[in-house]
Amino acid sequence: MSYDRLTHPLVRENGVLRRATWDEALDRAAEGFRRNVARHGPDCFAMLSCARSTNEMNYIGQKFTRVVIGTNNVDSCNRTCHAPSVAGLSAVFGSGGGTSSYQEVEDTDVIVMWGSAARNAHPIFFQHVLKGIKNGARMFAVDPRRTGTAQWADLWLGLNVGTDIPLAHAVAREIIHAGLHNRAFIERATTGFEEFKECVEPWTLTAAEQVTGVPAEAIRELAHAYARADRAQLCWTLGITEHHNATDNVRALINLALLTGHVGRYGSGLSPLRGQNNVQGGGDMGAIPNRLPGFQDILDPALRARFESAWGTSIQPRYGRNLTQMLEGMAEGEITACYLIGENPVQSEADSLACVKRLSMLDHLVVQDIFLTRTAQMADVVLPASAAWCEADGTFTNSERRVQRVRKALEPPGEARDDIEIMCELARRMGHDWHYDGAEEVWNELRALSPQHRGMTYQRLAELQGIQWPCPSEDALEPPYLHGRLWADDPAERGLPAPFAVLEHSPPVDLLDEEYPLRLTTGRRLDSYNTGVQSSGFASPLRRGETIELCPEDAERLGVRAGEEVRITSRRGSVTAPVFIDPALRPGLVFMTFHFPDEVDVNSLTIEATCPIAGTAEFKAAAVRVEKLVKAG
Amino acid sequence: MIPLQPPRRLIDVQIDGETVRVPEGATILDACRAAGKDVPTLCYGDTLTPKNACRVCVVEVEGARTLAPACSRKAEAGMKVGTGTERARHSRKVVLELLGSSVDLSTTPRAAEWTAEYGADPARFGADAATVAQPAKVDNDLYVRDYSKCILCYKCVDACGDQWQNTFAIAVAGRGFDATISTEFDAPLTDSACVYCGNCVEVCPTGALSFRTEFDMRAEGTWDESRQSETTTVCSYCGVGCNLTLHVQDNKIVKVTSPHDNPVTKGNLCVKGRFGYGYV
């Protein structure tokens, strides 16, 4: 189905959403927030900010949460994708961004694509990978499926779903045993090597082969190529992060970079490829429960004091709830009011039926969006917004930390209004007279508070076609990669060492058994996007609707043919979908997407087991069975 | 180890008697543009390896026997180039006449201007001169292939092939005057390897490849570039951060191009960035 744009505000009356004036809708929204905060205190409020909106909107969103309401309960959908990358990278290096630029992928010697179908999910990033390959780089693809990315690899390591840590450990052990680790770098710039060495010791090539399914010789080849390379890039996406132990997965990959010194130099680095156009920026702007704008730790009293004096308010000296904890809080009646901007958790969360139940327990739900999504249909107040990327001015931050200008090209439809304008109207109704003369003024306020954005004036961003953070000065640019400090001779300049992580293998929570013998993994297709709300609006010749992809062997064993409708059942739900035969899958592995939730609600199958550190759910590893539908008569 | 490129030296070249300084490795065309000279080009693509197929950019290099295609010949220190000599102008005139007599250049930007400037008369080969006229191929909702406008510059083949997209959905079929750009077995795009990135449309110099919106609006007579604005912004889908230039007419996006000098996209997009704007 395709959605029509929202053109006027809606309010719920007698259980039904009806058209309202802006004044009525804004009054109703503000009154509900005030009522709940008066009754339960500020921590009953939760904001879901928007990873597809501008940095400026996200800045105002978290400011609204912290200043107008007085809580740190602000988060966004980065929780469902790359929060583990942010958590892992910031735990090791103190900064949650990918360390390298795209150009470095073209200028490197070895590219490891781990759990990333970039050829389909990030095609233009993959063009940089292809340039790298054409320039002579060797590419390794680590993925349970033989994806379009894997077809361009020198070597495909087809591992069993959820065995990334054993594989990474075996690679590390092989590097250490072959004496290929970078001793000088380890000694000077890292800590915990001895413990790490001990923890990978049991993972011989043979042991890893048995658990991961990857031939020992292939593991050895990856280990030697990565360690011997002069420069190497390690890139990953949701194949690493959508697991119950996702932050550990990320740490396992970072361990490899620390072991070989493949970080902090031109052409050597770690790149998580972000899935939403501004998910990096949303976090950078402080729309996360533990960081102030500029990725500054909310627990640091000196940092907090700067924001408190700039904003004229006090900030809670503790972390707020993340998206997962917000949903839990709804179930427990602790979160009673929610301001949700441009997110569609009803269709994007794992175990979607549970999510609907939780949202329906709220006293007050305000949704600001461009469509009446399934989530918006549950709201008490719906505020029609503009599409950030073409109906508003501002900036986005991409996967290589490049902040780029977004410009208004269209007028929003009907009465739809700019996000920042709407939020300022709400703030005004709640006693905060904010006025911003356009997005640039918001950006300049952020620049004054965030050292790593300070040098990025709108004019410079336009002239240079975007600037990568950090950019502390208006007259200079930093190198395109992060953490060059780790290579400094002077220990003071080198700063905190990067710690190795000691990690244990933890297989997927949803175990396979006789009743649920197949591993369902999820991902994206080239022409569609997430819950399909955006991408349903164009007539793609490639689109074939939702299917369940089976390998030829499994299809034969189940006695099903291409196009035949089958039932797919997990321990949580059951759906039907037609069969698509894909030889890129291995026996026991099936694949679906969540692009067509209105037809096939795949997230009613996925498991809500979440990473305790980052809160991301294990979308990549559900146990299912597939049954042939026997027609009656 | 793959070496990074060494810094390039600068060389001096004379263009129509004026000295310009360009980096070593620059083409004569780069030098001409640095000198502010307007040399016509068709098959040249700023993001592609020169194919020097069309010969409309030829210039006269002092001491050389033949005219040189400016787009592909490297500039050399001390080289003396004439951009508008009689010989170069005559050659361009004939090229424009040959193209204009066989190919529909009605949507080629500046073709009419150059035809007038060089005094080209495509009609002089007579009314029965062979043409590449054929019906436009409309086999999907995203873009149209109108090969009666195709000058066989190969830019689309290079963009789809090993230079950018690496999908190899199209190539050249046939020989001589029967050569055409084609999918395998001349199948509809929907049966080909095409992934609808539209990077071929991006580089097409004549409008042989065009957005379905543009094709339909031209047919209706509503396409009006004078009423269109171009705004560069960032794609609304994944986090790669591709830059899009939105062409807007009457508050509607009518096509999407991509800035060629952008470090993220280098002029390329995927199907979502190029065509996935229907929801706004």
Short mmCIF file of N, CA and C in Angstrom, two decimals, chain B residues 21-108:
data_model
loop_
_atom_site.label_atom_id
_atom_site.label_comp_id
_atom_site.label_asym_id
_atom_site.label_seq_id
_atom_site.Cartn_x
_atom_site.Cartn_y
_atom_site.Cartn_z
N ARG B 21 48.07 27.45 -16.72
CA ARG B 21 48.82 26.48 -15.92
C ARG B 21 47.85 25.41 -15.43
N VAL B 22 48.13 24.15 -15.75
CA VAL B 22 47.26 23.05 -15.34
C VAL B 22 48.10 21.95 -14.70
N PRO B 23 47.48 21.09 -13.88
CA PRO B 23 48.25 19.99 -13.30
C PRO B 23 48.63 18.98 -14.39
N GLU B 24 49.77 18.39 -14.21
CA GLU B 24 50.22 17.34 -15.12
C GLU B 24 49.14 16.24 -15.16
N GLY B 25 48.83 15.76 -16.35
CA GLY B 25 47.78 14.75 -16.46
C GLY B 25 46.45 15.34 -16.90
N ALA B 26 46.34 16.68 -16.86
CA ALA B 26 45.11 17.32 -17.33
C ALA B 26 45.00 17.16 -18.84
N THR B 27 43.77 17.18 -19.35
CA THR B 27 43.57 17.09 -20.80
C THR B 27 43.61 18.47 -21.42
N ILE B 28 43.65 18.48 -22.75
CA ILE B 28 43.58 19.77 -23.46
C ILE B 28 42.26 20.46 -23.12
N LEU B 29 41.18 19.65 -23.00
CA LEU B 29 39.88 20.24 -22.65
C LEU B 29 39.94 20.95 -21.30
N ASP B 30 40.60 20.30 -20.32
CA ASP B 30 40.76 20.96 -19.01
C ASP B 30 41.46 22.30 -19.17
N ALA B 31 42.50 22.29 -19.99
CA ALA B 31 43.28 23.51 -20.19
C ALA B 31 42.43 24.58 -20.89
N CYS B 32 41.64 24.14 -21.89
CA CYS B 32 40.78 25.09 -22.60
C CYS B 32 39.79 25.71 -21.64
N ARG B 33 39.21 24.86 -20.77
CA ARG B 33 38.21 25.39 -19.83
C ARG B 33 38.88 26.33 -18.82
N ALA B 34 40.13 25.97 -18.44
CA ALA B 34 40.86 26.85 -17.51
C ALA B 34 41.10 28.21 -18.17
N ALA B 35 41.22 28.21 -19.51
CA ALA B 35 41.45 29.46 -20.22
C ALA B 35 40.13 30.14 -20.59
N GLY B 36 39.03 29.55 -20.17
CA GLY B 36 37.72 30.15 -20.44
C GLY B 36 37.21 29.92 -21.85
N LYS B 37 37.75 28.93 -22.55
CA LYS B 37 37.32 28.66 -23.93
C LYS B 37 36.12 27.71 -23.93
N ASP B 38 35.16 27.99 -24.78
CA ASP B 38 33.96 27.16 -24.87
C ASP B 38 34.13 26.14 -26.00
N VAL B 39 34.67 24.98 -25.68
CA VAL B 39 34.84 23.92 -26.69
C VAL B 39 33.63 22.98 -26.58
N PRO B 40 32.91 22.74 -27.67
CA PRO B 40 31.72 21.87 -27.56
C PRO B 40 32.12 20.42 -27.27
N THR B 41 31.31 19.75 -26.49
CA THR B 41 31.54 18.32 -26.23
C THR B 41 30.19 17.60 -26.22
N LEU B 42 30.20 16.33 -26.60
CA LEU B 42 29.01 15.48 -26.50
C LEU B 42 29.34 14.18 -25.76
N CYS B 43 30.35 13.45 -26.26
CA CYS B 43 30.64 12.15 -25.65
C CYS B 43 31.49 12.29 -24.39
N TYR B 44 32.05 13.48 -24.18
CA TYR B 44 32.86 13.69 -22.98
C TYR B 44 31.99 13.67 -21.73
N GLY B 45 32.45 12.95 -20.70
CA GLY B 45 31.75 12.96 -19.42
C GLY B 45 32.75 13.26 -18.32
N ASP B 46 32.42 14.20 -17.47
CA ASP B 46 33.40 14.64 -16.47
C ASP B 46 33.69 13.56 -15.43
N THR B 47 32.82 12.54 -15.33
CA THR B 47 33.09 11.48 -14.36
C THR B 47 33.54 10.19 -15.04
N LEU B 48 33.75 10.24 -16.36
CA LEU B 48 34.03 9.02 -17.12
C LEU B 48 35.37 9.11 -17.84
N THR B 49 35.95 7.96 -18.13
CA THR B 49 37.16 7.92 -18.94
C THR B 49 36.81 8.34 -20.37
N PRO B 50 37.55 9.27 -20.97
CA PRO B 50 37.19 9.73 -22.32
C PRO B 50 37.15 8.59 -23.33
N LYS B 51 36.12 8.62 -24.18
CA LYS B 51 35.96 7.58 -25.20
C LYS B 51 36.37 8.16 -26.55
N ASN B 52 36.53 9.45 -26.62
CA ASN B 52 36.69 10.24 -27.86
C ASN B 52 35.99 9.63 -29.05
N ALA B 53 34.68 9.48 -28.91
CA ALA B 53 33.87 8.87 -29.96
C ALA B 53 33.24 9.89 -30.89
N CYS B 54 32.86 11.08 -30.37
CA CYS B 54 32.02 11.96 -31.19
C CYS B 54 32.82 12.94 -32.02
N ARG B 55 34.00 13.32 -31.60
CA ARG B 55 34.89 14.22 -32.35
C ARG B 55 34.39 15.64 -32.50
N VAL B 56 33.45 16.04 -31.64
CA VAL B 56 32.97 17.41 -31.77
C VAL B 56 33.88 18.38 -31.02
N CYS B 57 34.80 17.85 -30.22
CA CYS B 57 35.66 18.72 -29.41
C CYS B 57 37.04 18.90 -30.02
N VAL B 58 37.22 18.51 -31.29
CA VAL B 58 38.58 18.54 -31.86
C VAL B 58 39.18 19.94 -31.87
N VAL B 59 40.49 20.01 -31.63
CA VAL B 59 41.24 21.28 -31.68
C VAL B 59 42.52 21.04 -32.49
N GLU B 60 43.15 22.14 -32.85
CA GLU B 60 44.38 22.02 -33.64
C GLU B 60 45.59 22.19 -32.72
N VAL B 61 46.47 21.19 -32.73
CA VAL B 61 47.68 21.27 -31.91
C VAL B 61 48.85 21.56 -32.84
N GLU B 62 49.61 22.60 -32.50
CA GLU B 62 50.70 23.01 -33.39
C GLU B 62 51.70 21.88 -33.55
N GLY B 63 52.03 21.55 -34.81
CA GLY B 63 53.01 20.51 -35.07
C GLY B 63 52.39 19.13 -35.23
N ALA B 64 51.09 18.99 -34.96
CA ALA B 64 50.45 17.67 -35.10
C ALA B 64 49.82 17.55 -36.48
N ARG B 65 49.88 16.35 -37.06
CA ARG B 65 49.35 16.14 -38.40
C ARG B 65 47.82 16.20 -38.38
N THR B 66 47.23 15.53 -37.35
CA THR B 66 45.77 15.44 -37.32
C THR B 66 45.21 16.34 -36.22
N LEU B 67 43.91 16.59 -36.30
CA LEU B 67 43.24 17.31 -35.23
C LEU B 67 43.21 16.41 -33.99
N ALA B 68 43.21 17.03 -32.83
CA ALA B 68 43.25 16.24 -31.59
C ALA B 68 41.92 16.36 -30.85
N PRO B 69 41.37 15.23 -30.38
CA PRO B 69 40.19 15.32 -29.51
C PRO B 69 40.62 15.91 -28.16
N ALA B 70 40.08 17.09 -27.86
CA ALA B 70 40.52 17.81 -26.65
C ALA B 70 40.19 17.03 -25.38
N CYS B 71 39.12 16.22 -25.44
CA CYS B 71 38.65 15.56 -24.22
C CYS B 71 39.59 14.46 -23.75
N SER B 72 40.34 13.87 -24.68
CA SER B 72 41.15 12.73 -24.27
C SER B 72 42.65 12.96 -24.39
N ARG B 73 43.07 13.90 -25.22
CA ARG B 73 44.51 14.13 -25.38
C ARG B 73 45.05 14.88 -24.16
N LYS B 74 46.10 14.34 -23.57
CA LYS B 74 46.71 14.99 -22.41
C LYS B 74 47.43 16.26 -22.85
N ALA B 75 47.32 17.27 -22.04
CA ALA B 75 48.08 18.49 -22.29
C ALA B 75 49.55 18.24 -21.94
N GLU B 76 50.44 18.82 -22.74
CA GLU B 76 51.88 18.68 -22.47
C GLU B 76 52.49 20.06 -22.29
N ALA B 77 53.57 20.10 -21.52
CA ALA B 77 54.22 21.38 -21.27
C ALA B 77 54.63 22.01 -22.60
N GLY B 78 54.29 23.28 -22.79
CA GLY B 78 54.70 24.00 -23.99
C GLY B 78 53.81 23.77 -25.19
N MET B 79 52.79 22.93 -25.05
CA MET B 79 51.89 22.64 -26.17
C MET B 79 51.16 23.91 -26.59
N LYS B 80 51.03 24.10 -27.94
CA LYS B 80 50.30 25.28 -28.44
C LYS B 80 49.02 24.78 -29.11
N VAL B 81 47.89 25.23 -28.59
CA VAL B 81 46.59 24.72 -29.04
C VAL B 81 45.76 25.84 -29.64
N GLY B 82 45.13 25.55 -30.80
CA GLY B 82 44.17 26.49 -31.38
C GLY B 82 42.77 25.90 -31.26
N THR B 83 41.87 26.59 -30.55
CA THR B 83 40.54 25.98 -30.32
C THR B 83 39.54 26.32 -31.42
N GLY B 84 39.75 27.45 -32.09
CA GLY B 84 38.73 27.85 -33.06
C GLY B 84 39.31 28.06 -34.44
N THR B 85 40.33 27.28 -34.82
CA THR B 85 40.95 27.45 -36.13
C THR B 85 39.97 26.99 -37.22
N GLU B 86 40.22 27.39 -38.41
CA GLU B 86 39.31 27.08 -39.51
C GLU B 86 39.15 25.57 -39.67
N ARG B 87 40.28 24.87 -39.53
CA ARG B 87 40.24 23.41 -39.71
C ARG B 87 39.38 22.75 -38.62
N ALA B 88 39.56 23.22 -37.36
CA ALA B 88 38.78 22.66 -36.26
C ALA B 88 37.30 22.97 -36.43
N ARG B 89 37.02 24.20 -36.84
CA ARG B 89 35.61 24.60 -37.01
C ARG B 89 34.96 23.81 -38.14
N HIS B 90 35.70 23.58 -39.20
CA HIS B 90 35.14 22.83 -40.33
C HIS B 90 34.83 21.39 -39.92
N SER B 91 35.76 20.82 -39.16
CA SER B 91 35.56 19.44 -38.71
C SER B 91 34.32 19.34 -37.83
N ARG B 92 34.19 20.27 -36.89
CA ARG B 92 33.01 20.25 -36.00
C ARG B 92 31.73 20.40 -36.80
N LYS B 93 31.79 21.27 -37.83
CA LYS B 93 30.60 21.49 -38.66
C LYS B 93 30.14 20.18 -39.30
N VAL B 94 31.10 19.43 -39.85
CA VAL B 94 30.73 18.18 -40.52
C VAL B 94 30.20 17.15 -39.51
N VAL B 95 30.85 17.12 -38.36
CA VAL B 95 30.37 16.19 -37.32
C VAL B 95 28.92 16.51 -36.97
N LEU B 96 28.63 17.79 -36.78
CA LEU B 96 27.27 18.20 -36.41
C LEU B 96 26.28 17.90 -37.54
N GLU B 97 26.76 18.04 -38.78
CA GLU B 97 25.87 17.73 -39.91
C GLU B 97 25.56 16.24 -39.98
N LEU B 98 26.60 15.42 -39.79
CA LEU B 98 26.39 13.97 -39.84
C LEU B 98 25.45 13.52 -38.71
N LEU B 99 25.71 14.05 -37.50
CA LEU B 99 24.84 13.69 -36.37
C LEU B 99 23.42 14.21 -36.60
N GLY B 100 23.34 15.47 -36.99
CA GLY B 100 22.03 16.10 -37.12
C GLY B 100 21.18 15.48 -38.22
N SER B 101 21.84 14.91 -39.23
CA SER B 101 21.07 14.31 -40.32
C SER B 101 20.53 12.93 -39.95
N SER B 102 21.21 12.25 -39.01
CA SER B 102 20.82 10.86 -38.74
C SER B 102 20.15 10.68 -37.38
N VAL B 103 20.37 11.64 -36.47
CA VAL B 103 19.91 11.48 -35.09
C VAL B 103 19.01 12.66 -34.72
N ASP B 104 18.00 12.41 -33.90
CA ASP B 104 17.13 13.48 -33.41
C ASP B 104 17.83 14.22 -32.28
N LEU B 105 18.33 15.42 -32.60
CA LEU B 105 19.07 16.19 -31.59
C LEU B 105 18.20 17.21 -30.88
N SER B 106 16.88 17.03 -30.95
CA SER B 106 15.98 18.07 -30.44
C SER B 106 16.09 18.27 -28.93
N THR B 107 16.52 17.24 -28.19
CA THR B 107 16.65 17.41 -26.74
C THR B 107 18.11 17.44 -26.30
N THR B 108 19.02 17.61 -27.27
CA THR B 108 20.43 17.73 -26.91
C THR B 108 20.71 19.17 -26.54
#
